[in-house]
Coordinates of C-alpha atoms and ligand atoms in Angstrom, one line a residue:
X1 CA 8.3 33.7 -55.2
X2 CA 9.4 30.5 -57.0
X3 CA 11.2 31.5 -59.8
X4 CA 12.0 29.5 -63.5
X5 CA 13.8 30.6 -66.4
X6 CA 13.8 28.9 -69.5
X7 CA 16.8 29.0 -71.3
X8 CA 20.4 28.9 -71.4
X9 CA 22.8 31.7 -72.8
X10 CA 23.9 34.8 -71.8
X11 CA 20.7 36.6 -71.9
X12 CA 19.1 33.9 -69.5
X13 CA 22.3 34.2 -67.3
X14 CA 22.2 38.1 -67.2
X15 CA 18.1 38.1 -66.2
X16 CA 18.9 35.4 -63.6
X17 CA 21.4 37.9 -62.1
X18 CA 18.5 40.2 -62.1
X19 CA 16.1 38.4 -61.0
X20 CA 18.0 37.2 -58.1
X21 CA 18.6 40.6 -57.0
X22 CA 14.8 41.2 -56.4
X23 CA 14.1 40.2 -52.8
X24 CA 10.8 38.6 -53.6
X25 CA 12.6 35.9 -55.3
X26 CA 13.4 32.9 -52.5
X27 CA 14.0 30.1 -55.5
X28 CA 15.7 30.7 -58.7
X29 CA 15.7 27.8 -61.3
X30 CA 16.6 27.7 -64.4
X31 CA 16.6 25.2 -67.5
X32 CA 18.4 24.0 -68.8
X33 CA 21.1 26.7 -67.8
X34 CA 24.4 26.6 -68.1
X35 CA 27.8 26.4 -65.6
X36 CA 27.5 30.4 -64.8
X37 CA 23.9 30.2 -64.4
X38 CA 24.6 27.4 -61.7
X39 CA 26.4 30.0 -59.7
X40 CA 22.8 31.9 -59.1
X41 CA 20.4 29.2 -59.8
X42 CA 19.9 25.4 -59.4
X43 CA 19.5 24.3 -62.9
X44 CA 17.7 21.4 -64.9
X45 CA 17.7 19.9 -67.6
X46 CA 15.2 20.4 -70.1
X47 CA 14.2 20.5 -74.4
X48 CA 13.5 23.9 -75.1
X49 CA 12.5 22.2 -78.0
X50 CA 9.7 20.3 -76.0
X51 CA 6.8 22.3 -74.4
X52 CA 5.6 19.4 -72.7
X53 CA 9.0 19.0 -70.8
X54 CA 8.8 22.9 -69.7
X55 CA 5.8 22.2 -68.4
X56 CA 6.4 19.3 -66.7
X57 CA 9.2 20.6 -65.4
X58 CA 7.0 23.7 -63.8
X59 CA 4.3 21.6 -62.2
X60 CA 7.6 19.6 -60.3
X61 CA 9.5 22.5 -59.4
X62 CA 6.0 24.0 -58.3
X63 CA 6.6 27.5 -59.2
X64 CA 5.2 30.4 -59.3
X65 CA 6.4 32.2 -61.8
X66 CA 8.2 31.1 -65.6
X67 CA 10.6 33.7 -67.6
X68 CA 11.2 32.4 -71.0
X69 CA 13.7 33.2 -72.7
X70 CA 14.4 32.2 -76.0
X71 CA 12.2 32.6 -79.2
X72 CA 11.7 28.9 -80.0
X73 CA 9.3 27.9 -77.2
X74 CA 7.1 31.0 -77.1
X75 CA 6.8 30.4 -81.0
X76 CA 5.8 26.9 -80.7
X77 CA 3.1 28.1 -77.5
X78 CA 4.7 26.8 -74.3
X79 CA 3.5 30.1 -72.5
X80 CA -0.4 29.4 -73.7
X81 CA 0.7 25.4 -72.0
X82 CA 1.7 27.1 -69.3
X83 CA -1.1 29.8 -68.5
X84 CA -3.5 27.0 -69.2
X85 CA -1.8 25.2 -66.6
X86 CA -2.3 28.4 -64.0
X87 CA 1.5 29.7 -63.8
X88 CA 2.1 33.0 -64.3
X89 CA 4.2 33.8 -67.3
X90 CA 6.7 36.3 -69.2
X91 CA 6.4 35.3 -72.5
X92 CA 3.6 35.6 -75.8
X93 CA 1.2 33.5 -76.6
X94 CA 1.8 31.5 -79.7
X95 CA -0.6 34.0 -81.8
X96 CA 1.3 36.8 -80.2
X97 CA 5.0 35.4 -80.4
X98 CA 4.1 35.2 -84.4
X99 CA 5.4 38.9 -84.6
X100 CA 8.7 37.0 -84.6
X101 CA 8.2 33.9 -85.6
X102 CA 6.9 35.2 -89.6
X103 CA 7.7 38.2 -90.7
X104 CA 5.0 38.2 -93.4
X105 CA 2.9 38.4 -90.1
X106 CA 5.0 41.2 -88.7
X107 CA 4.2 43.1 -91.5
X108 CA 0.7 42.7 -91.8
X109 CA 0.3 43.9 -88.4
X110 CA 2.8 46.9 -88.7
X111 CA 0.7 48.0 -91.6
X112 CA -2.7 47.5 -89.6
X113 CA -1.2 49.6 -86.5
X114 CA 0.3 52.2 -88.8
X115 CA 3.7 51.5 -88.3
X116 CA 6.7 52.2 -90.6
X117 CA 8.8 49.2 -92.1
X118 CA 10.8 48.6 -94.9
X119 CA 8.5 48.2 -98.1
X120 CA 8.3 44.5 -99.3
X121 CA 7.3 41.6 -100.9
X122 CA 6.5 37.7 -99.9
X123 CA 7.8 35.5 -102.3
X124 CA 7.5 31.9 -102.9
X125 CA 8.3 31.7 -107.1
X126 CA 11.6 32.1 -108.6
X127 CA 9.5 34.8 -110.8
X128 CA 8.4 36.9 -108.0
X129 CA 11.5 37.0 -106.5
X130 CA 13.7 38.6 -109.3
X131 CA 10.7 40.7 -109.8
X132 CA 11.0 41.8 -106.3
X133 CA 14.7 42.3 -106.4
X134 CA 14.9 44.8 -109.6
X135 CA 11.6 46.7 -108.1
X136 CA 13.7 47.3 -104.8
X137 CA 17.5 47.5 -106.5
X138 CA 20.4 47.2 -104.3
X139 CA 21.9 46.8 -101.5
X140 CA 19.5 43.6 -101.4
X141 CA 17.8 42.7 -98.2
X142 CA 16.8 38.9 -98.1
X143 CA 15.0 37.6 -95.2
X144 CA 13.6 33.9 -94.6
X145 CA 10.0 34.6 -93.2
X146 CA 10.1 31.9 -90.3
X147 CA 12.5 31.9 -87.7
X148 CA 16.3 31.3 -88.3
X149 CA 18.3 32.0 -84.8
X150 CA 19.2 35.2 -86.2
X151 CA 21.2 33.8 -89.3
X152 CA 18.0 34.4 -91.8
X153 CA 18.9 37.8 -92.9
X154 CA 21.3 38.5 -96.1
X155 CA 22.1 42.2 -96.5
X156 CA 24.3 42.3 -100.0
X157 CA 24.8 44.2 -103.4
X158 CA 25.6 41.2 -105.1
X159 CA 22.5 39.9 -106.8
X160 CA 23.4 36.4 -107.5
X161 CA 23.9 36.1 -103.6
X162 CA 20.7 37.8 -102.9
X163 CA 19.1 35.2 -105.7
X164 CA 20.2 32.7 -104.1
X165 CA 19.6 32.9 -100.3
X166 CA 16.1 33.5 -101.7
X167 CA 16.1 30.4 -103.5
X168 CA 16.9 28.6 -100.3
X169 CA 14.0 29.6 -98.5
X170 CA 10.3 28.2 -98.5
X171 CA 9.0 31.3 -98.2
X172 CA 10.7 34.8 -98.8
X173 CA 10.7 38.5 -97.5
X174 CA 12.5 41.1 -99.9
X175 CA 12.8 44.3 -98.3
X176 CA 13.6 48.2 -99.0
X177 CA 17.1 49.0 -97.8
X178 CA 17.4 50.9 -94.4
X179 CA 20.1 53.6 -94.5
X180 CA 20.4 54.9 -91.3
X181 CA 21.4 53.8 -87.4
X182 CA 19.7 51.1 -85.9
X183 CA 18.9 50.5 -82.3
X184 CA 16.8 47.8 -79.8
X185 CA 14.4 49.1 -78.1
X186 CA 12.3 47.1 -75.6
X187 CA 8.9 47.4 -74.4
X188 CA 7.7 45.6 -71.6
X189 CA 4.2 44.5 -71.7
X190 CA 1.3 43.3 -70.1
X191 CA -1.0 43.2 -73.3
X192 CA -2.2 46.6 -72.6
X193 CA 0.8 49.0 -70.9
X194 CA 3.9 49.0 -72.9
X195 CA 7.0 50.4 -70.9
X196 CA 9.7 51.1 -73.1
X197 CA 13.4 50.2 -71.3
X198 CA 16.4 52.2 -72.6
X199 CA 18.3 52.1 -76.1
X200 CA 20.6 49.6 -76.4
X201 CA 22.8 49.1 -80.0
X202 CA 23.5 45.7 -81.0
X203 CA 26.6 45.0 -83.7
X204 CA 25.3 42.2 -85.8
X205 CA 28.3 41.5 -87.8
X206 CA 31.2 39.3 -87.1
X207 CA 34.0 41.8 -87.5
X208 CA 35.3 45.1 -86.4
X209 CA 33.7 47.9 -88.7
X210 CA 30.6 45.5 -89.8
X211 CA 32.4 43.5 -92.2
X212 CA 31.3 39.6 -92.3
X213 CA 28.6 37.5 -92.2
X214 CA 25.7 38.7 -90.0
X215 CA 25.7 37.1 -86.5
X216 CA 23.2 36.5 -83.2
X217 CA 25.2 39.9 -82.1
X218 CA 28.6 40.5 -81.4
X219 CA 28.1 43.1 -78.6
X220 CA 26.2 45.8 -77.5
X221 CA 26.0 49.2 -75.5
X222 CA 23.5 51.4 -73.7
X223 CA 22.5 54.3 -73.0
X224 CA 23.4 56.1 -76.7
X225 CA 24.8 59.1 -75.9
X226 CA 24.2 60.5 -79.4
X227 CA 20.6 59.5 -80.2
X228 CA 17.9 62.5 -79.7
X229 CA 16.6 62.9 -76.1
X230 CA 13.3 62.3 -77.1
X231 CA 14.2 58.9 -78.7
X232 CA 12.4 56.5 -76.4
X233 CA 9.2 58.7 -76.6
X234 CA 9.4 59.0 -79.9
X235 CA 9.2 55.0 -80.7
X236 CA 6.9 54.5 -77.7
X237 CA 4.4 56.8 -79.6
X238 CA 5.3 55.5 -83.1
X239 CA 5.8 51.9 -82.5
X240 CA 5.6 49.9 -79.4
X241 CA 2.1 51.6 -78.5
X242 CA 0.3 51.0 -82.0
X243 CA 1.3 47.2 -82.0
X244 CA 0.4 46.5 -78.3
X245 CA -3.1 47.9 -79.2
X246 CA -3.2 46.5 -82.5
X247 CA -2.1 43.1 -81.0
X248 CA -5.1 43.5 -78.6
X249 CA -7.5 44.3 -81.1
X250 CA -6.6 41.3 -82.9
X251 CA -7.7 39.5 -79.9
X252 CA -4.2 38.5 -79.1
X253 CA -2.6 40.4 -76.4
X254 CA 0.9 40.6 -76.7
X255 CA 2.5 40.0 -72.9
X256 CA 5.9 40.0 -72.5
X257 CA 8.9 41.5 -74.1
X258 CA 8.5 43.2 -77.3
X259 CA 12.2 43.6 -79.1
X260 CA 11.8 46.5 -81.8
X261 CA 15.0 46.7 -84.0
X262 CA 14.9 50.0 -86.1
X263 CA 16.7 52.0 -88.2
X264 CA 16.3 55.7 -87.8
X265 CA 16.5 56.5 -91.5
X266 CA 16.7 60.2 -93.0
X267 CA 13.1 59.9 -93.4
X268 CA 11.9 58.7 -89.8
X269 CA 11.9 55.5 -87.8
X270 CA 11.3 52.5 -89.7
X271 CA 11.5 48.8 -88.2
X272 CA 13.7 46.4 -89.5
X273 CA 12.5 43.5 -87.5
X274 CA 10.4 42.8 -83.8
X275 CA 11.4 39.9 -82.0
X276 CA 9.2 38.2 -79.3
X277 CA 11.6 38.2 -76.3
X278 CA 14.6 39.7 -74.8
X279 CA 17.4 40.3 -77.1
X280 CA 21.2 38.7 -76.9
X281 CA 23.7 40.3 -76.3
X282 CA 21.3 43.8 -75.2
X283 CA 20.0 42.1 -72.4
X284 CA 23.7 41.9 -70.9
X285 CA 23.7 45.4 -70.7
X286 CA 20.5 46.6 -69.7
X287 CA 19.7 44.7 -67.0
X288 CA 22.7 45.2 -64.9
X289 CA 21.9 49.3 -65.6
X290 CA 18.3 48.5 -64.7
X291 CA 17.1 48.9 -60.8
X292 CA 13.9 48.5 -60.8
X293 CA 13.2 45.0 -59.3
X294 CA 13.2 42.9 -62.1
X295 CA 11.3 39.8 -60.7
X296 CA 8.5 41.7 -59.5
X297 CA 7.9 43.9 -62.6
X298 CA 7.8 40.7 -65.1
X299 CA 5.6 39.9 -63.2
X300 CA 3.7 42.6 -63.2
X301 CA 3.7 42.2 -66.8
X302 CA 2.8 38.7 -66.8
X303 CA -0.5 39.6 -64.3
X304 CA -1.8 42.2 -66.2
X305 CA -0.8 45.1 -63.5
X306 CA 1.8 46.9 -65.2
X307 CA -0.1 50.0 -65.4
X308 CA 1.4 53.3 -63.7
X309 CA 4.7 52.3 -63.3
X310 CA 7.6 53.7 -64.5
X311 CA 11.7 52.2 -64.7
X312 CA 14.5 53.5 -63.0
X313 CA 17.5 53.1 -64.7
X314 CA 21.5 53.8 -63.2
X315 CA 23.7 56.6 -64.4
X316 CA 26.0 54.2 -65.4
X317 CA 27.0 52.8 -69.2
X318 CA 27.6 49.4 -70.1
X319 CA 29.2 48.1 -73.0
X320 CA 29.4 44.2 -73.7
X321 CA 31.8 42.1 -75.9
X322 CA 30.9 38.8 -77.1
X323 CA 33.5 36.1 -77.4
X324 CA 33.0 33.9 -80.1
X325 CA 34.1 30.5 -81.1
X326 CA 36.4 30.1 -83.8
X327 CA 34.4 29.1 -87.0
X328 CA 31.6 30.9 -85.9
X329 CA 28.7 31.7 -87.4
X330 CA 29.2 29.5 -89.6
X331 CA 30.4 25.9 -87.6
X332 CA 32.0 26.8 -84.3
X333 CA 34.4 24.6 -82.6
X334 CA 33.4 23.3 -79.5
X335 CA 34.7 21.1 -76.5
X336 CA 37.9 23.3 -76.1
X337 CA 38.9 24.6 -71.9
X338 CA 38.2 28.4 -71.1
X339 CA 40.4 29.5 -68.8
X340 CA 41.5 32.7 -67.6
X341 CA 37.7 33.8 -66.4
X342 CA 38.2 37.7 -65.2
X343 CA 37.4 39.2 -61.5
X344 CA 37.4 42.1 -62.0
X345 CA 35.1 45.4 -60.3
X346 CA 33.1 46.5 -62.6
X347 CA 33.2 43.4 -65.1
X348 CA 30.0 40.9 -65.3
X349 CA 31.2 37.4 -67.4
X350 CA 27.6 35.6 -68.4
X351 CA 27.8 32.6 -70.0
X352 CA 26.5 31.1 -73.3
X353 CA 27.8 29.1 -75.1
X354 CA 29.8 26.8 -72.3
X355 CA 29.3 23.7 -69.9
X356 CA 31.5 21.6 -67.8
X357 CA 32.9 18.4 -68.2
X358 CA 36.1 16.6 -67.3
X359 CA 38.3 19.4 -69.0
X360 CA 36.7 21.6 -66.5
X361 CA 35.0 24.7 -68.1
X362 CA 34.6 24.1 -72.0
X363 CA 32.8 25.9 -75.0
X364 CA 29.9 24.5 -76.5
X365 CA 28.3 26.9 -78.9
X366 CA 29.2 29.9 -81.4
X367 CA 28.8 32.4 -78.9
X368 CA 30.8 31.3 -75.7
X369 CA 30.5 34.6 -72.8
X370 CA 29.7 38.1 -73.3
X371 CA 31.6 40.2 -71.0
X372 CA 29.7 43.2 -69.7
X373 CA 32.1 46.9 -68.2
X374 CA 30.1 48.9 -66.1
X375 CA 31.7 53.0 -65.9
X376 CA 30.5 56.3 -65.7
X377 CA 30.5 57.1 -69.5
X378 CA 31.0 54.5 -72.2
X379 CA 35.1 54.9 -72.4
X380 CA 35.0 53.4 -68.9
X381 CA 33.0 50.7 -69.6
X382 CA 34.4 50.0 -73.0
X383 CA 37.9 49.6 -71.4
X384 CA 36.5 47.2 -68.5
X385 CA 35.2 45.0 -70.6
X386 CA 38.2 44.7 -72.9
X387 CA 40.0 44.4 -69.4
X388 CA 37.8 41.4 -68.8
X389 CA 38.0 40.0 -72.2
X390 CA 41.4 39.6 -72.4
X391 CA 42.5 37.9 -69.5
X392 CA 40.2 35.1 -70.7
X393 CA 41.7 32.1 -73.2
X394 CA 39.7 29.9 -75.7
X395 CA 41.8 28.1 -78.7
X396 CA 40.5 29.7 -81.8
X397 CA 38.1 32.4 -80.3
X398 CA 38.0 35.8 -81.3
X399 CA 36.1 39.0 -80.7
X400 CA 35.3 42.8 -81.9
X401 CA 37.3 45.0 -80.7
X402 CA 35.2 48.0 -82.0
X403 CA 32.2 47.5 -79.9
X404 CA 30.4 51.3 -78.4
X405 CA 33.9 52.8 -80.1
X406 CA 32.4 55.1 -82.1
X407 CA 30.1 56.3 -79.7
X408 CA 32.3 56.4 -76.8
X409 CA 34.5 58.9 -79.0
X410 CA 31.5 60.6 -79.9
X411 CA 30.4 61.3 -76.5
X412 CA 34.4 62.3 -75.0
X413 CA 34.1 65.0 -78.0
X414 CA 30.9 66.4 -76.2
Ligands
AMP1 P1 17.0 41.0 -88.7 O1 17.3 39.6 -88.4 O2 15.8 41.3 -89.5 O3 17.3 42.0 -87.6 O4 18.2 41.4 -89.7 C1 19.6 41.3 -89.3 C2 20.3 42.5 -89.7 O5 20.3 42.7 -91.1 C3 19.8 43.8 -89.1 O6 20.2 44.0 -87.8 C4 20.3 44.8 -90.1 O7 21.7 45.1 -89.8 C5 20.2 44.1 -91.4 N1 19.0 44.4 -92.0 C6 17.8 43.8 -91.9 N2 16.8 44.4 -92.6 C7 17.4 45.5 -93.2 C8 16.9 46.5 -94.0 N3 15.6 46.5 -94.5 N4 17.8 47.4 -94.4 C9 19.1 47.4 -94.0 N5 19.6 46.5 -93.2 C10 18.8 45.5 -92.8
LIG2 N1 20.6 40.9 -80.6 C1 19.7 40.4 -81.6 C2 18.7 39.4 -81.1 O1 18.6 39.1 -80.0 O2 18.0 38.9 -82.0

């Protein structure tokens, strides 16, 4: 099977890893990549910005098979191009990828299905939203309703803040504050079947104990030792199953990856957001715990034949760190050498945010590698990524140094 990716960070980097590792796959491409992707795959240029150069870029490579990635193409409908075209493909329609791309959308749908969110209010009017924020109180969640690479969301007591992140946005989503842990949980689709994968825990804020800004993610672990047994049922039957059939009754089958951020609250699960595709950084460590074939069950997925089967997962925790650009999120600097690039057992380095030119290896975004420990519980893991982390040098770049902590302590007390 000819395989293409879309995309370019570390997610892309750690499902090319995966993918390869499925021996149906003889060609891996992927666009436009990036210098640790080109270790697996051949890459290509592309706009992920431009669905007519994806698809172009299909019908040349003649494959049989396109993973997309990142949220900005499967909003704007590359995957309807692309099924019209007769390639199979990972990745919702337009219709279906609008569970990410509004949230007003997401909502309407969750309350169709039956599923628990946050109470809210759409806003467009000054009026309506101070109305909104005294009905709710504080801590004030704000959140732009179209898409906003993961920087749309302010979480904050102060009003005037909250007033006027609103005030930036066209259109405006005030929600009921969440108290509880959150976890991403993904479901694998084929419009009908929804297979849940395992809990991962994302840390969304740019420094250690979740002070700072909100980020894409600063690191993640999986499995969570402390969350109930029956967690992954428990969503399954409260959340991933009600939207896939409620996406279906809608007439728009959602196929592909359904991302559920929740918070398990005092009262129950509630969702805080769904996103339309694999998350970054979870993806870097769940697929290298996953062994089922990857290739062959997105595939699956993206034929309609998911039906019956079931994922087999290793004993083994991951834990992944994210090194970040300095400046980042707000403007990173780029164009500076990594060096120092860990190889180490045990330790995965995908790229993101990096590319080469006559410096050699150099950053290029806000989030530059995540580095992925594999070990028997999450201590292990914890201290092979730090290990891996490092040994690695970037002028200005900084990372948590808290990620999985509290659960790794958690679990060595059990
Ligand atoms: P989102 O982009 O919707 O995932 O929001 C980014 C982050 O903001 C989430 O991961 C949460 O940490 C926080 N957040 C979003 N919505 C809520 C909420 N209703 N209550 C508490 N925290 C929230
Ligand atoms: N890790 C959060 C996201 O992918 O949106």
């Amino acid at each position: 099977m000819k395989v293409l990716i879309i995309g370019g960070g570390g997610r892309e980097h750690a499902l090319a890893l995966g993918l390869k590792a499925d021996p149906v796959v003889t060609e891996l491409y992927c666009a436009p990549g990036n210098p640790g992707i080109a270790e697996v795959a051949s890459i290509h240029p592309v706009d992920v910005s431009n669905n007519d150069s994806i698809v172009a870029l299909a019908k040349e490579l003649d494959v049989d098979f396109v993973v997309v990635g990142p949220e900005l193409p499967l909003v704007n409908g590359v995957a309807d191009l692309l099924r019209a075209e007769g390639f199979a493909t990972f990745g919702p329609s337009k219709a279906a990828a609008q569970l990410e791309g509004s949230k007003t959308f997401a909502k309407e749908v969750m309350n169709d299905a039956g599923v628990q969110t946050a109470r809210s209010f759409t806003c467009t009017k000054r009026v309506e939203i101070e109305k909104a924020l005294d009905a709710l109180g504080a801590p004030y969640v704000v959140k732009d309703d179209g898409l906003a690479a993961g920087k749309g969301v302010v979480v904050t007591h102060d009003r005037e803040q909250a007033l006027a992140h609103a005030m930036a946005c066209k259109k405006v989503v005030i929600e009921e504050y969440l108290d509880g842990p959150e976890i991403s949980l993904f479901g694998i689709s084929d419009g009908k079947t929804v297979i849940a994968m395992q809990p991962a825990q994302d840390f969304k804020r740019a420094g250690d104990n979740d002070a700072g800004p909100n980020t894409g993610g600063m690191g993640a672990y999986s499995p969570l030792p402390w969350a109930p047994t029956d967690i992954v049922e428990q969503i399954q039957r409260q959340v991933l199953s009600p939207m896939i059939a409620e996406m279906a009754a809608r007439g728009t089958p959602f196929v592909g990856l359904l991302y559920a951020g929740l918070s398990l609250t005092n009262h129950g699960i509630r969702v805080i957001e769904f996103n339309a595709r694999f998350g970054d950084p979870e993806t870097q460590v769940l697929i290298p715990r996953l062994e089922t074939p990857l290739a062959t069950l997105l595939y699956k997925a993206a034929t309609r034949d998911l039906e019956g089967i079931t994922l087999k997962w290793r004993e083994d925790s991951a834990v992944t760190v994210v090194l970040a650009a300095g400046g980042y999120p707000d403007v990173p600097t780029t164009g500076d050498p990594i060096t120092g690039l860990p190889h180490i057992h045990s330790v995965e380095v995908y790229h993101a945010g990096t590319q080469l030119d006559a410096k050699g290896l150099v950053s290029s975004g806000g989030r530059v590698l995540s580095v992925t420990g594999m070990g028997s519980d999450l201590t292990e893991a914890r201290n092979c990524a730090y290990r891996g982390i490092s040994q690695i040098k970037l002028k200005g770049s900084y990372f948590r140094s808290d990620i999985a902590l509290n659960a790794a302590v958690a679990e060595k007390g059990n």
